[in-house]
Each structure stands twice: as structure tokens, then as C-alpha cells.
Short mmCIF file of C-alpha atoms in Angstrom, two decimals:
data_model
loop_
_atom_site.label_atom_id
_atom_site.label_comp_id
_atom_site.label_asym_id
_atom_site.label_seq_id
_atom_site.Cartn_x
_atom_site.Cartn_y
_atom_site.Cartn_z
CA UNK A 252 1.01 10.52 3.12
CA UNK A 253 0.02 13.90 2.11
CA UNK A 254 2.69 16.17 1.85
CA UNK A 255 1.82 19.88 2.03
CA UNK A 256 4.25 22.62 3.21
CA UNK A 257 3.42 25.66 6.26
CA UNK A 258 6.13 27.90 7.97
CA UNK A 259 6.57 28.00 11.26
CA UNK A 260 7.51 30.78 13.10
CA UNK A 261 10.13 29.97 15.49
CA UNK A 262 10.30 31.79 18.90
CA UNK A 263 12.81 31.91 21.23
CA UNK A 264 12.36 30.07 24.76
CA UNK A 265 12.38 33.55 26.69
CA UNK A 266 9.65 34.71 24.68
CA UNK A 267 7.44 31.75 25.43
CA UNK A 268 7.92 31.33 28.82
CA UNK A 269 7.14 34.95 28.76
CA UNK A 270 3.73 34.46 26.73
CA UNK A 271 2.87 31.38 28.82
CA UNK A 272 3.09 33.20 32.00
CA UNK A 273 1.08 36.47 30.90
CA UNK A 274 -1.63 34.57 29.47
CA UNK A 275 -1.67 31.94 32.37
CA UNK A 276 -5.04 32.80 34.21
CA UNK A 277 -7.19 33.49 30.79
CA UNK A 278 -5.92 30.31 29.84
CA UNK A 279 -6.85 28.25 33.14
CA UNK A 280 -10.15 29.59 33.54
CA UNK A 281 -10.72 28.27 29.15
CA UNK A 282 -8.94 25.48 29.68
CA UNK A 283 -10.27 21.47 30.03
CA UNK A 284 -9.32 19.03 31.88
CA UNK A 285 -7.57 16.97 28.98
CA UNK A 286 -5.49 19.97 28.35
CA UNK A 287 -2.35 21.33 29.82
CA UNK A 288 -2.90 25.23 31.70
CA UNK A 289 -0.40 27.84 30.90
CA UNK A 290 0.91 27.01 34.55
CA UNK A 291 1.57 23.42 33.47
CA UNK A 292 3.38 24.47 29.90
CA UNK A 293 5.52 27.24 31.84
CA UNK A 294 6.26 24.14 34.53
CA UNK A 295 7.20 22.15 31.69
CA UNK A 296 9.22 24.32 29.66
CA UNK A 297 11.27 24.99 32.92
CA UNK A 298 11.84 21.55 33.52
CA UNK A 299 13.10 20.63 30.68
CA UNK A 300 15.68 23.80 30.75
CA UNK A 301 16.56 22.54 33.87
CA UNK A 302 17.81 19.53 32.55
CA UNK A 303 19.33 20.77 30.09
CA UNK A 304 21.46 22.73 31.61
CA UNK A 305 22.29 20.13 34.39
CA UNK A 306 23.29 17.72 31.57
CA UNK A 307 25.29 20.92 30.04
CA UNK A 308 27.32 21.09 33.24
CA UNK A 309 27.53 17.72 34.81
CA UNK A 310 27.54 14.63 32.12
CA UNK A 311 31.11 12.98 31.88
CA UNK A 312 31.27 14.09 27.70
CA UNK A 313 31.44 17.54 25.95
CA UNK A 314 27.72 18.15 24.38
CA UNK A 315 26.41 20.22 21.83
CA UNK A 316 23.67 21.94 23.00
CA UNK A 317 21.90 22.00 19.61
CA UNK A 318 22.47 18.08 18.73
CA UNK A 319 20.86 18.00 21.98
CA UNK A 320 17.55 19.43 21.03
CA UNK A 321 17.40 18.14 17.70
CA UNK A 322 18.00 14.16 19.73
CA UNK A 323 15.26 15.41 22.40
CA UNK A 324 12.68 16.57 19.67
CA UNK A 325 13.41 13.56 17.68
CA UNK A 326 12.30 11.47 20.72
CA UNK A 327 9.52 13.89 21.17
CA UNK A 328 7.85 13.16 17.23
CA UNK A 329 8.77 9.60 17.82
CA UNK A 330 6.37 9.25 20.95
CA UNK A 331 3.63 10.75 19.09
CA UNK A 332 3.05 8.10 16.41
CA UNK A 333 5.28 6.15 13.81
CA UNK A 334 4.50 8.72 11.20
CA UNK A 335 5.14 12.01 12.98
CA UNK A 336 9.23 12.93 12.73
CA UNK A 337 12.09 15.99 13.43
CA UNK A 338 13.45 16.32 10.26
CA UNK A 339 17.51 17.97 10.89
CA UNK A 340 19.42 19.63 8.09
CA UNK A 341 20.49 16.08 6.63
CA UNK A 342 16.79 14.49 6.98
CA UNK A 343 15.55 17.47 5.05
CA UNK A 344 17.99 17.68 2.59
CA UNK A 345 17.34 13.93 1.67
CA UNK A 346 13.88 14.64 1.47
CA UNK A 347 13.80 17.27 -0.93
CA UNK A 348 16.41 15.12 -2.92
CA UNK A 349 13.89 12.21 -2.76
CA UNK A 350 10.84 14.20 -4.20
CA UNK A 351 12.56 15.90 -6.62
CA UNK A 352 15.27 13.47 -7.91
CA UNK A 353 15.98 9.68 -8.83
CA UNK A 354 17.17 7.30 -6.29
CA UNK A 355 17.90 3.82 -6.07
CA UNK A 356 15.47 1.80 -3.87
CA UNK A 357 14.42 -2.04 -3.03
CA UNK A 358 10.35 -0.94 -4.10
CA UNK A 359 9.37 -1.81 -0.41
CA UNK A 360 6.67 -0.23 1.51
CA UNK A 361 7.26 -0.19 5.23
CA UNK A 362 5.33 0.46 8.48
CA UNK A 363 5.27 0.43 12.52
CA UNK A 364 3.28 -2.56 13.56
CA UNK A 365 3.08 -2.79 17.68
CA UNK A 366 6.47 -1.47 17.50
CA UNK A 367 7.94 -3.91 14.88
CA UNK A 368 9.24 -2.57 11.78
CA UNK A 369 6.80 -4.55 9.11
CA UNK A 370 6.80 -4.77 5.27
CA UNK A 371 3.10 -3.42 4.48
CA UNK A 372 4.22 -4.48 0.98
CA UNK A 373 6.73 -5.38 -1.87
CA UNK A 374 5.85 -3.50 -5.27
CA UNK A 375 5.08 -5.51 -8.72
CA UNK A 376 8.25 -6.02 -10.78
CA UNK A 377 10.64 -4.05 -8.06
CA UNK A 378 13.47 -5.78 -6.70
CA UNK A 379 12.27 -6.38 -3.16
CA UNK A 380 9.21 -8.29 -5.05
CA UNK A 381 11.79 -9.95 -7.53
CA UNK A 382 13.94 -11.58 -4.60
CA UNK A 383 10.65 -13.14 -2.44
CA UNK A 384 9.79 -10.43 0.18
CA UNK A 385 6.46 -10.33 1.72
CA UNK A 386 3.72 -8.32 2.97
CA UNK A 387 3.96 -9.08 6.80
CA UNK A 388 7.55 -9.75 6.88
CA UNK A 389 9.16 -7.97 10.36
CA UNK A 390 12.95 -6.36 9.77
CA UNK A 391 14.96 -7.06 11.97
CA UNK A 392 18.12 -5.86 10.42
CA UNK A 393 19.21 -3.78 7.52
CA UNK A 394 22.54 -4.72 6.84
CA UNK A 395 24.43 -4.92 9.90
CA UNK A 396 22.26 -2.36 11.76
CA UNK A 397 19.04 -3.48 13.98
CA UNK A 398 16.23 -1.88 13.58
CA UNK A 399 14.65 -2.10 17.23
CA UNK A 400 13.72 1.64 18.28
CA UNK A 401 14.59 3.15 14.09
CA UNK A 402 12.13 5.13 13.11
CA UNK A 403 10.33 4.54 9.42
CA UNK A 404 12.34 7.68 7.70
CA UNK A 405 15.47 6.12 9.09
CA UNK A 406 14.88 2.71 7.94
CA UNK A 407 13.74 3.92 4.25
CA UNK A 408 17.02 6.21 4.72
CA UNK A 409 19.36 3.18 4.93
CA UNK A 410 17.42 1.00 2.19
CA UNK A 411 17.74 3.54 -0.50
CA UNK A 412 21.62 3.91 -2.28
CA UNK A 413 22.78 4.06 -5.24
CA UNK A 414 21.74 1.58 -7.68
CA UNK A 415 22.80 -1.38 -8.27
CA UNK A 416 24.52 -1.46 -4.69
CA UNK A 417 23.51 -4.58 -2.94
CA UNK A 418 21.33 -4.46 0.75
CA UNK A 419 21.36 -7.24 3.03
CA UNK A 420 17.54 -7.51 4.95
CA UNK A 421 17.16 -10.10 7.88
CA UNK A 422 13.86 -10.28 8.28
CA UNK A 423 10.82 -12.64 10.64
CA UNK A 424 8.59 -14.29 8.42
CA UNK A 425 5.17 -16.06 9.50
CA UNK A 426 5.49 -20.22 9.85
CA UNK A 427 9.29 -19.61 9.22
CA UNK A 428 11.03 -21.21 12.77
CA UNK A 429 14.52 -19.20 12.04
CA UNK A 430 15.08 -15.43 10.78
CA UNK A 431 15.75 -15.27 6.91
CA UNK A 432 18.23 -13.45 5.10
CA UNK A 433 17.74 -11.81 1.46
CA UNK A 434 19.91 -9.64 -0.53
CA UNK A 435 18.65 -7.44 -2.80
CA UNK A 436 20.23 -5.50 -5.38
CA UNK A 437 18.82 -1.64 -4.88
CA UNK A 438 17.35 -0.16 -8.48
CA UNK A 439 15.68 2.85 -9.55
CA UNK A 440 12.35 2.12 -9.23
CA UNK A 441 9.53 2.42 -11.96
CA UNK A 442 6.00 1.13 -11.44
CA UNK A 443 3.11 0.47 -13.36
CA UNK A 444 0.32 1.21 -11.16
CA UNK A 445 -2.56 -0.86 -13.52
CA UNK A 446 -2.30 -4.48 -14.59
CA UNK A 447 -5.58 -5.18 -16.62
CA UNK A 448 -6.51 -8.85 -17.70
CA UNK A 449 -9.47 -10.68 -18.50
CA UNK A 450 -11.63 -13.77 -16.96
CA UNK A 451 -13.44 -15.34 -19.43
CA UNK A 452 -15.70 -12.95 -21.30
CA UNK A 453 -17.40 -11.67 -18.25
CA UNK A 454 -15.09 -10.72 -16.22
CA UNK A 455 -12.87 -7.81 -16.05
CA UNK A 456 -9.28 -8.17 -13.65
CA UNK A 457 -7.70 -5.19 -12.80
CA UNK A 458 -4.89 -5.23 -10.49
CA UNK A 459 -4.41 -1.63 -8.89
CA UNK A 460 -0.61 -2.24 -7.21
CA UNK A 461 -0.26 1.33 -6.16
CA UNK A 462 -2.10 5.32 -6.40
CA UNK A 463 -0.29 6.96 -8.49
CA UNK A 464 -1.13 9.71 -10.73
CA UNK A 465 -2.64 7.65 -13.45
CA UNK A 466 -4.63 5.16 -11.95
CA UNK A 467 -8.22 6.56 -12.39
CA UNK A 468 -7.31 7.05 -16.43
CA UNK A 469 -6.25 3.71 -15.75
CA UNK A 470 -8.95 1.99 -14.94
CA UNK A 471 -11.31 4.12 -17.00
CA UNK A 472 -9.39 2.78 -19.86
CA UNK A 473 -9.79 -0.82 -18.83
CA UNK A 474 -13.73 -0.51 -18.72
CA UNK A 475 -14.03 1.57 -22.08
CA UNK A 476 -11.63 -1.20 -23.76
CA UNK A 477 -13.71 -4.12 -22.20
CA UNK A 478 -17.53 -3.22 -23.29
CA UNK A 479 -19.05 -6.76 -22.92
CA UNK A 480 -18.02 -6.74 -19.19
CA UNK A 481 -20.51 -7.77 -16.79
CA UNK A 482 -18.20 -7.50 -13.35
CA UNK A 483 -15.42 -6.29 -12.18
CA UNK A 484 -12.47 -7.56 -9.95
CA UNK A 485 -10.59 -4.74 -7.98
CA UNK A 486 -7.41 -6.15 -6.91
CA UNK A 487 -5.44 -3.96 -4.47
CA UNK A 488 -3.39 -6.95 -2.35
CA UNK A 489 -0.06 -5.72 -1.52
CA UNK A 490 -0.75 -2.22 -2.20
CA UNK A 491 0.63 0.38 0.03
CA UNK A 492 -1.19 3.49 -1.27
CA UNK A 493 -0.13 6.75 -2.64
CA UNK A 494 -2.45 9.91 -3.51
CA UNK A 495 -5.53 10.51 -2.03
CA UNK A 496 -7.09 12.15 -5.52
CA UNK A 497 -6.95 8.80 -7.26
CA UNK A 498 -8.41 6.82 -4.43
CA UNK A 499 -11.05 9.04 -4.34
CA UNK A 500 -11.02 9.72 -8.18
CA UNK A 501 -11.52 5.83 -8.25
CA UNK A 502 -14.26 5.00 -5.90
CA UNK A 503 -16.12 8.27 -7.62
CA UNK A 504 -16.65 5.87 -11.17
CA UNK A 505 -18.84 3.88 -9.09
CA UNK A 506 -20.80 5.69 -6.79
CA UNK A 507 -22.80 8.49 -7.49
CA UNK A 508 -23.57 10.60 -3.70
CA UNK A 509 -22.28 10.95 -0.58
CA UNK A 510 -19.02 11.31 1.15
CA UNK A 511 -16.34 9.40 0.10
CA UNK A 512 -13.62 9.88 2.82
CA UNK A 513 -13.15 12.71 5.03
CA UNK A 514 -10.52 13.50 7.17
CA UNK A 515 -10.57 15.66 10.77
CA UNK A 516 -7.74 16.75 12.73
CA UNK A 517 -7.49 19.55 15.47
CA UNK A 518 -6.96 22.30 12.87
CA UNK A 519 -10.35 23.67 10.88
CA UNK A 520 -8.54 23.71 8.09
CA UNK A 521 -7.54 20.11 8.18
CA UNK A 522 -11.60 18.76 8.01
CA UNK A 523 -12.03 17.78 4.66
CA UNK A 524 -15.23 16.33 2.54
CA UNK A 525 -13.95 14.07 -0.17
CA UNK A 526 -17.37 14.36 -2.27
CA UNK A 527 -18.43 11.52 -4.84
CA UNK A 528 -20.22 13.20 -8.31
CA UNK A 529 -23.29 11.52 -10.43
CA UNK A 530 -21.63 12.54 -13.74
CA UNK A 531 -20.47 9.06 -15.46
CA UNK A 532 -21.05 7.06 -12.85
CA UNK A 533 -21.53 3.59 -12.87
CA UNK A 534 -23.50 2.22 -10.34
CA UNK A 535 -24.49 -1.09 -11.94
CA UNK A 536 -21.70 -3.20 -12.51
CA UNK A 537 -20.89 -6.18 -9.55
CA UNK A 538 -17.57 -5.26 -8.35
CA UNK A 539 -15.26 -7.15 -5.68
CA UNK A 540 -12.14 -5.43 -4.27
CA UNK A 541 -9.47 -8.21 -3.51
CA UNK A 542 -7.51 -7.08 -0.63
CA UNK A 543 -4.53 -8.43 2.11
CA UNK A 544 -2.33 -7.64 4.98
CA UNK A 545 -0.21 -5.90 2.33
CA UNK A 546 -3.60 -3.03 1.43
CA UNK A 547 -2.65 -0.01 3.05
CA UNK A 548 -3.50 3.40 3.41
CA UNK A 549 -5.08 4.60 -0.14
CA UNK A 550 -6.34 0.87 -1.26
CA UNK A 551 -7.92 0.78 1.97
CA UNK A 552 -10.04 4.09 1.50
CA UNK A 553 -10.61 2.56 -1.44
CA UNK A 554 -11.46 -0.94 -0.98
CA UNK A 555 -13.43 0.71 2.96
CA UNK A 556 -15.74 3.22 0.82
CA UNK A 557 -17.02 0.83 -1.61
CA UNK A 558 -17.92 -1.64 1.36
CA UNK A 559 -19.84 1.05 3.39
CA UNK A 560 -22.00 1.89 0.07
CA UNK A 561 -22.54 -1.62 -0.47
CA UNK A 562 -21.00 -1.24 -3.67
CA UNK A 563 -18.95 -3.57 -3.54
CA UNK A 564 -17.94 -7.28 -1.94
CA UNK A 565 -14.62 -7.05 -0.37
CA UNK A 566 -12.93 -10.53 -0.61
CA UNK A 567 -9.28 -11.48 1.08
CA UNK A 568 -7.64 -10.73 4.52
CA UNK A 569 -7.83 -7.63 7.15
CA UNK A 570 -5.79 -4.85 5.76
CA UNK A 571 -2.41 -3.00 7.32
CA UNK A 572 -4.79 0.27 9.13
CA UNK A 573 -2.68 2.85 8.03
CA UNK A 574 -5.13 6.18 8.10
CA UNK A 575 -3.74 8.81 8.95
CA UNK A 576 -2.32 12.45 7.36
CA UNK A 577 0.53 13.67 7.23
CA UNK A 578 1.89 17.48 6.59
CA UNK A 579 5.88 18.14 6.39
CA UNK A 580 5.96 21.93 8.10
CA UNK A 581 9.53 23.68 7.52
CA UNK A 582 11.15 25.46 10.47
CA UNK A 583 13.00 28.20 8.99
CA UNK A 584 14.80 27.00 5.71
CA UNK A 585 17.02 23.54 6.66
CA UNK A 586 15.27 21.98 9.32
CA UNK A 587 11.14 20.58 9.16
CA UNK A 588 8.67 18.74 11.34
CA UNK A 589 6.62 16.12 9.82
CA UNK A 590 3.57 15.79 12.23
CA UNK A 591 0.28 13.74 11.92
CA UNK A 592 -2.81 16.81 11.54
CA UNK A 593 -5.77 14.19 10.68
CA UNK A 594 -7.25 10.99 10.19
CA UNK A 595 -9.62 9.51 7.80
CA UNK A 596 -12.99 8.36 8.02
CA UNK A 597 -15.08 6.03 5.74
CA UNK A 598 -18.43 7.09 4.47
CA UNK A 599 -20.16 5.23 7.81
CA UNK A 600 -17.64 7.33 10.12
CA UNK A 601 -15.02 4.68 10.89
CA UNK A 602 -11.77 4.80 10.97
CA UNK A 603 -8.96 2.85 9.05
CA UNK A 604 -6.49 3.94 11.20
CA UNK A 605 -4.55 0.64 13.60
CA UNK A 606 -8.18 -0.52 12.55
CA UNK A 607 -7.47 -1.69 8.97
CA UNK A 608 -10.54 -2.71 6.43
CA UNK A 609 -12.55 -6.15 7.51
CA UNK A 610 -13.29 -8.62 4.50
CA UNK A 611 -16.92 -9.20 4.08
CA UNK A 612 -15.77 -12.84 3.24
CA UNK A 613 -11.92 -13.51 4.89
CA UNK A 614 -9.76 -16.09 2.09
CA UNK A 615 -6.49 -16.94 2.85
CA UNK A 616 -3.81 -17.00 1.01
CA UNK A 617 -2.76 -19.98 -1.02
CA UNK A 618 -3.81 -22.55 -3.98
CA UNK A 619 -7.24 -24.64 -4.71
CA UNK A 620 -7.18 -27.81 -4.42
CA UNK A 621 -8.45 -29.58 -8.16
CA UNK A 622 -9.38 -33.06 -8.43
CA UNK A 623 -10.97 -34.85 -11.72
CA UNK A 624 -13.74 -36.95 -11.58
CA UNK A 625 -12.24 -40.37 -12.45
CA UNK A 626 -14.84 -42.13 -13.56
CA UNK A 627 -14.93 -40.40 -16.74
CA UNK A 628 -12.63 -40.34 -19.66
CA UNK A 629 -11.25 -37.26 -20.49
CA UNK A 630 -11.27 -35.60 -23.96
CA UNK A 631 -7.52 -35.74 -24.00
CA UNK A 632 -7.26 -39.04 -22.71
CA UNK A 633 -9.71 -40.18 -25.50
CA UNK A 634 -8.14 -38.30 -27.96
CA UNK A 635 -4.57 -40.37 -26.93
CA UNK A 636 -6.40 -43.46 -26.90
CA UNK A 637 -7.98 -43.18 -30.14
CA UNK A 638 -4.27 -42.19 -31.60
CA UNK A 639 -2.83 -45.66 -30.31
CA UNK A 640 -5.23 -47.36 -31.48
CA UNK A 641 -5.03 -45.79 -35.18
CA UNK A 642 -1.35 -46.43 -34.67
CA UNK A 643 -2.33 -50.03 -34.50
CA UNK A 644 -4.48 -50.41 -37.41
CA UNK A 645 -1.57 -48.50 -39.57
CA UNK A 646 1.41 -49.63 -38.37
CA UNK A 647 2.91 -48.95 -41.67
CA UNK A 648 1.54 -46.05 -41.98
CA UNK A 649 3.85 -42.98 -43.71
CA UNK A 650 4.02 -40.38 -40.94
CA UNK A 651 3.01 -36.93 -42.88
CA UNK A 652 5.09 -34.28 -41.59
CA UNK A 653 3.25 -30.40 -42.05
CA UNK A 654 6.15 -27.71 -42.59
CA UNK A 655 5.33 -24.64 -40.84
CA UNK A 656 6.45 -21.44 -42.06
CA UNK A 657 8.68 -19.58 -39.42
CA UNK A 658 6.67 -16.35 -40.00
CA UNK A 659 3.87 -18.10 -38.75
CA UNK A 660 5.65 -19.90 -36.04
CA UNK A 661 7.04 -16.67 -34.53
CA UNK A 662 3.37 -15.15 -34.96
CA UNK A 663 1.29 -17.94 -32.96
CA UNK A 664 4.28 -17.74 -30.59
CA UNK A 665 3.82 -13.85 -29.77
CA UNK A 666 0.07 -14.29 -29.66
CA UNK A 667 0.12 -16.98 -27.25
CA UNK A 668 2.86 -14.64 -25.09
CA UNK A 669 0.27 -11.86 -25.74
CA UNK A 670 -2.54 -13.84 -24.13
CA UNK A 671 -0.84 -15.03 -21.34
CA UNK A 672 -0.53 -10.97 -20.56
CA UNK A 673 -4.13 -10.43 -21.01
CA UNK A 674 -5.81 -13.39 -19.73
CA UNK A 675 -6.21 -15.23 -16.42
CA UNK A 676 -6.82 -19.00 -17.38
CA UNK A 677 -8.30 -21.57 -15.26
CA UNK A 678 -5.13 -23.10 -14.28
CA UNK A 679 -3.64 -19.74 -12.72
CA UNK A 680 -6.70 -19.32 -10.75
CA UNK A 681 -6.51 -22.20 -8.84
CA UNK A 682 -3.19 -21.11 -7.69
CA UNK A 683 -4.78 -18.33 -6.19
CA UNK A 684 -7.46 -19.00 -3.48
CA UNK A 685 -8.11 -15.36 -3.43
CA UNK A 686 -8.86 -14.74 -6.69
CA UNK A 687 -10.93 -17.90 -7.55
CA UNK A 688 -13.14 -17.22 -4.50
CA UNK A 689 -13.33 -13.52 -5.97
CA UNK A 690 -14.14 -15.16 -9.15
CA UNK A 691 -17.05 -17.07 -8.27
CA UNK A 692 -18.76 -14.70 -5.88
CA UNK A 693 -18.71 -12.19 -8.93
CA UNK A 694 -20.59 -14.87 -11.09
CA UNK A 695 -22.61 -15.27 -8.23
CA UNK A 696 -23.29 -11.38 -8.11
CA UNK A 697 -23.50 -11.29 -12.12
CA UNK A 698 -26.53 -13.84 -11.76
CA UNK A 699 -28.39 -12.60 -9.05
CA UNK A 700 -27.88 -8.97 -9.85
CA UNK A 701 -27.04 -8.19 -6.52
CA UNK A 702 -24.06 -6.31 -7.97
CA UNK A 703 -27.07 -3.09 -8.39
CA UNK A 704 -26.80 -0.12 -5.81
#
């Protein structure tokens, strides 16, 4: 979401009706036929007076007039789209405290998904991730509360507390036959955004798990640190976005021309070229972007724009289709909308939003199966063999012991702890179908050269 800030002047219902009607036959002759006349707004805006006053006068209760409104516009935003929201004194108030304080949170990313409330994704090392939630996971209750007809600000509302206060989600999950229950503890949550590894001595792993304002330093990083790389593996699974600078900061290190992402909206001043530059380019490495359900919003632009300039293999599962922009507009100085202006476009002129990113080559989730030829005896199992069999010979054999200092212990220890940081073995990607197939279609691309724009 992109947050930017306009005031609106805020006219009373007198003057509109007013306006509407005094500008009503200009406005019907300029009119089309997917728009509403001045007749039909001044028709409108009566009606809904009407009603108001009839449920003033005649419903059972006392109302407030104002709570009202604010419950009638709230339904109004909610119709729109998932996104779009009436923001009262409270809802603003905890939004400026979220931007400009610390909270305590689960590190969950949530979305709308034919009317479900869905977990686009958990965050890396965040307590939602921690206690086993997963991209594609439906809430159906937070707490004791259900979320059927909450909207997504009122459902991140009642997730975030203080921390260390505990959260109880009941939540759908695929090829599960009953609802599951997890409690989480709520924490203040800090993210690192770049995870860089290695894959052999070719390949280059770097696992982009949100935009935030350091990922395109990031990843520059990575490549200047790796020289001898000869591909690169974008991972962006289970990332739900974040700013629109570094998604289009990133995709601008490896493509040289053309647009990278626009976005268009009603407004003129909503149509926006995102524009890639030739300066330190590189437009020769292989890449492959990893993506999932859980790639939404910014990794999508991402992972989308590389595809369309055939830069790039895109490897995984269809993506969450979250593409759209959002502005928060303040009404007066307590109260704000925040309203869908635009979508964005890919450099071919599709859209990512309810759409989502394709795979060029769809891998499920889940581990590679790994069989050894058994006809053949193994180093190791030689190596054993040949020990037994010395054992034999020597049976009286003094057993030399080798003393090793505790320095060095402790050293060997932290450099094996180190490596396990920095490198992907073998063994860890066959536990991932995703990345092994990524893997080998990289080697593939390495080889072939195929990788070249």
C-alpha cells in the first residue's frame, strides 16, 4: 500500500444538493452512460436523507445520528473493495500510532480472498511464522470474535496488543478435515528483509522475505560479495510486499529499458511510469524468481516484470493478485478515508490485481524424493567396511586417542554453524521441491546461456 496524504474539503449536504441541482443539465448533456447525471446524484442524496431521517424517527432505539454515518460510510468503503476503508476518530488515531510508534504484532500479512479473510503470508523469524502459520490459511476467528463480514483494518486491529500478550487464531487450512487452533504470543516485530546464501560455487540464493527500505542495497551487496556467481535465485515465497521504490529499485539491476510498472487510476495525477535505467545494469546473469500463494503485492511486480522482459524464469505457484494503490485522504483533522486511486500494470500491460503472477514452470510445494543406486558401494560404506576389517587384522591393536584443543573445538564448531548460515547443502534442497527445481533450471540456464537478454 502506498500511503500518501490529500485534504478533503468537506461540504455540507445543503450545499451539494444545491450544486448537484444547478449544474444538473450541463452535466446530463457531458455525461455517459456508465455514469450517474446530476439528476441521479441529487435522487440519491435525497434518498438516503430520507432514510435517515425515517430511521431517526421511527426505529425502536435512541440513535446517534453521526455513529450513523460513520456505520453507513463504513459499509459504503467496504463495498468498494477489501482495501478501500472509513477511517473514525479511533481508526485514525491507531493509524498514526502504528506508523509512527512500536506495537506488538503476530508478523502476519493478511488479505480478502472471495470474501474469506486469508493469510497472504507469515514473516521469517516473527511469531506467527515461529508457531506454524501458513500462506493460504483462512481465519475464521481471532480470539473469540468471527471474522465473517471484518474488514482487513479491523482484523489487523484485533491481532496487534501489547507484547507478549497471547492471541488465539482458529484458522481453515488446505487437506486439514477440522479447523485448527494456534496461539501465538504477540511481539514487536523486527525483520530482516535479505537472507543471502550460497549453492555451490555457482549459484547465488537470495531470499527477499519482504520490501523494505533496504532491500535493493541488499541485494546489491549480495552480488558485489559473490563475484564468481554465474546465476541467481530470487526467492520471494511468502512475501507480502512493502514499498514500491525497492521493487522497482530491484528489477532496475537487471534490466536496462522500458517500463517497469505503471499504475492508472481515474485521477491524472495517479498515472505513473515506473522507468528502468541502463546505468549498472546487469543484463547477463540467469536469474529465477521463486514465488507462492504467499507473493503478494510488491514481490509480484517484482517477480511479473522480470517475466514480461524475459529476464527471468519464474519457478513455484500462482501468486496472491494483490495490485492495487492505496492513498489514506484526511477529512478534516480526526477522521480519513482510505480509498483505492490505481492499479498496476506489468511492462506487457497486465494486471496483477485478483489476477496474481503465473509460474512459467508451476512446482508444488513439498520434498524430493532421493533414492541411491544400490548396486554400488558407497564411499562411506567402504570406508566402514574397510575399518572392520582392519579391526580384524588388529584386534589387539592400542586405540590412539588425538586430544583436541578446546580452542579449536569451539572454532570448527562456529565455522560449521557459520556455514550452515551461508550455504544451502544438498540435503536441504531436497526438502524443498521448489528450490531444487529452481536449482537445476538455473544450471540449465547457466549452460545454455539462455539466462542473456
Amino acid at each position: 500500500m502506498i500511503k500518501k496524504s490529500k485534504k478533503i474539503i468537506v461540504t455540507g449536504l445543503l450545499s451539494t444538493l444545491t450544486a448537484a441541482y444547478l449544474l444538473g443539465s450541463f452535466a446530463q448533456a457531458k455525461s455517459t452512460s456508465t455514469e450517474s447525471t446530476a439528476k441521479d446524484k441529487l435522487e440519491a442524496y435525497i434518498k438516503f436523507t430520507q432514510i435517515l431521517n425515517v430511521i431517526e424517527k421511527e426505529y425502536v432505539d435512541d440513535v446517534n445520528t453521526t455513529d450513523l454515518v460513520d456505520k453507513a460510510l463504513k459499509g459504503l468503503m467496504t463495498n468498494l473493495d477489501s482495501h478501500s476503508t472509513f477511517m473514525d476518530k479511533k481508526a485514525y488515531k491507531d493509524l498514526t500510532v502504528q506508523t509512527k510508534g512500536e506495537f506488538g504484532g503476530l508478523g502476519i500479512s493478511v488479505g480478502m480472498k472471495e470474501g474469506a479473510l486469508t493469510v497472504i503470508a507469515p514473516l521469517v523469524g516473527t511469531p506467527a511464522f515461529r508457531a506454524g502459520v501458513k500462506a493460504g490459511d483462512i481465519i475464521l476467528k481471532i480470539d473469540d470474535k468471527a471474522t465473517i463480514g471484518m474488514t482487513i483494518d479491523d482484523s489487523v486491529k484485533l491481532m496487534r496488543g501489547k507484547p507478549k500478550t497471547d492471541i488465539m487464531l482458529t484458522m481453515i487450512r488446505k487437506n486439514e478435515l477440522k479447523p485448527i487452533e494456534i496461539k501465538i504470543t504477540r511481539d514487536i516485530i523486527k525483520i530482516q528483509s535479505v537472507y543471502v546464501k550460497t549453492i555451490g560455487e555457482k549459484v547465488l540464493y537470495i531470499h527477499v522475505t519482504s520490501f523494505d527500505q533496504k532491500v535493493v542495497e541488499g541485494v546489491q551487496n549480495a552480488i558485489k560479495e559473490n563475484p564468481k556467481t554465474e546465476g541467481i535465485i530470487l526467492d520471494f515465497r511468502n512475501n507480502p510486499g512493502g514499498l514500491l521504490d525497492q521493487a522497482v529499485g530491484l528489477v532496475d539491476l537487471f534490466v536496462e529499458d522500458g517500463v517497469i510498472v505503471s499504475q492508472k487510476g481515474k485521477a491524472k495525477a495517479e498515472n505513473i511510469e515506473y522507468k528502468a535505467h541502463k546505468k549498472n545494469s546487469d543484463t547477463q546473469t540467469p536469474i529465477v524468481a521463486l514465488v507462492n500463494g504467499g507473493s503478494a503485492s510488491a514481490s509480484e511486480i517484482v517477480a511479473g516484470a522480470l517475466q514480461d522482459f524475459n529476464r527471468s524464469i519464474v519457478v513455484g505457484e500462482k501468486t496472491f493478485g494483490k495490485g492495487s494503490v492505496q492513498i489514506v485522504m484526511p477529512i478534516g483533522e480526526k477522521e480519513a478515508l482510505k480509498l483505492t486511486v490505481a492499479r498496476y500494470y506489468l511492462p506487457s500491460g497486465r494486471t496483477i490485481q485478483a489476477e496474481g503472477v503465473t509460474p512459467d514452470i508451476i512446482i508444488h510445494s513439498g520434498e524430493c524424493e532421493q533414492k541411491e543406486d544400490p548396486m554400488f558401494l558407497k564411499e562411506r560404506d567402504l570406508k566402514k567396511h574397510l575399518e572392520s576389517e582392519l579391526e580384524k587384522i588388529d584386534a589387539n591393536a592400542t586405540i590412539k586417542t588425538i586430544r583436541v584443543d578446546d580452542n579449536s573445538t569451539d572454532s570448527n564448531a562456529t565455522k560449521a554453524e557459520d556455514d550452515n548460515k551461508t550455504i544451502i547443502t544438498d540435503e536441504q534442497l531436497y526438502k524443498d521441491a521448489q528450490l531444487k527445481s529452481s536449482v537445476d533450471i538455473l544450471k540449465a540456464l547457466i549452460i545454455t546461456h539462455k539466462g542473456k537478454k
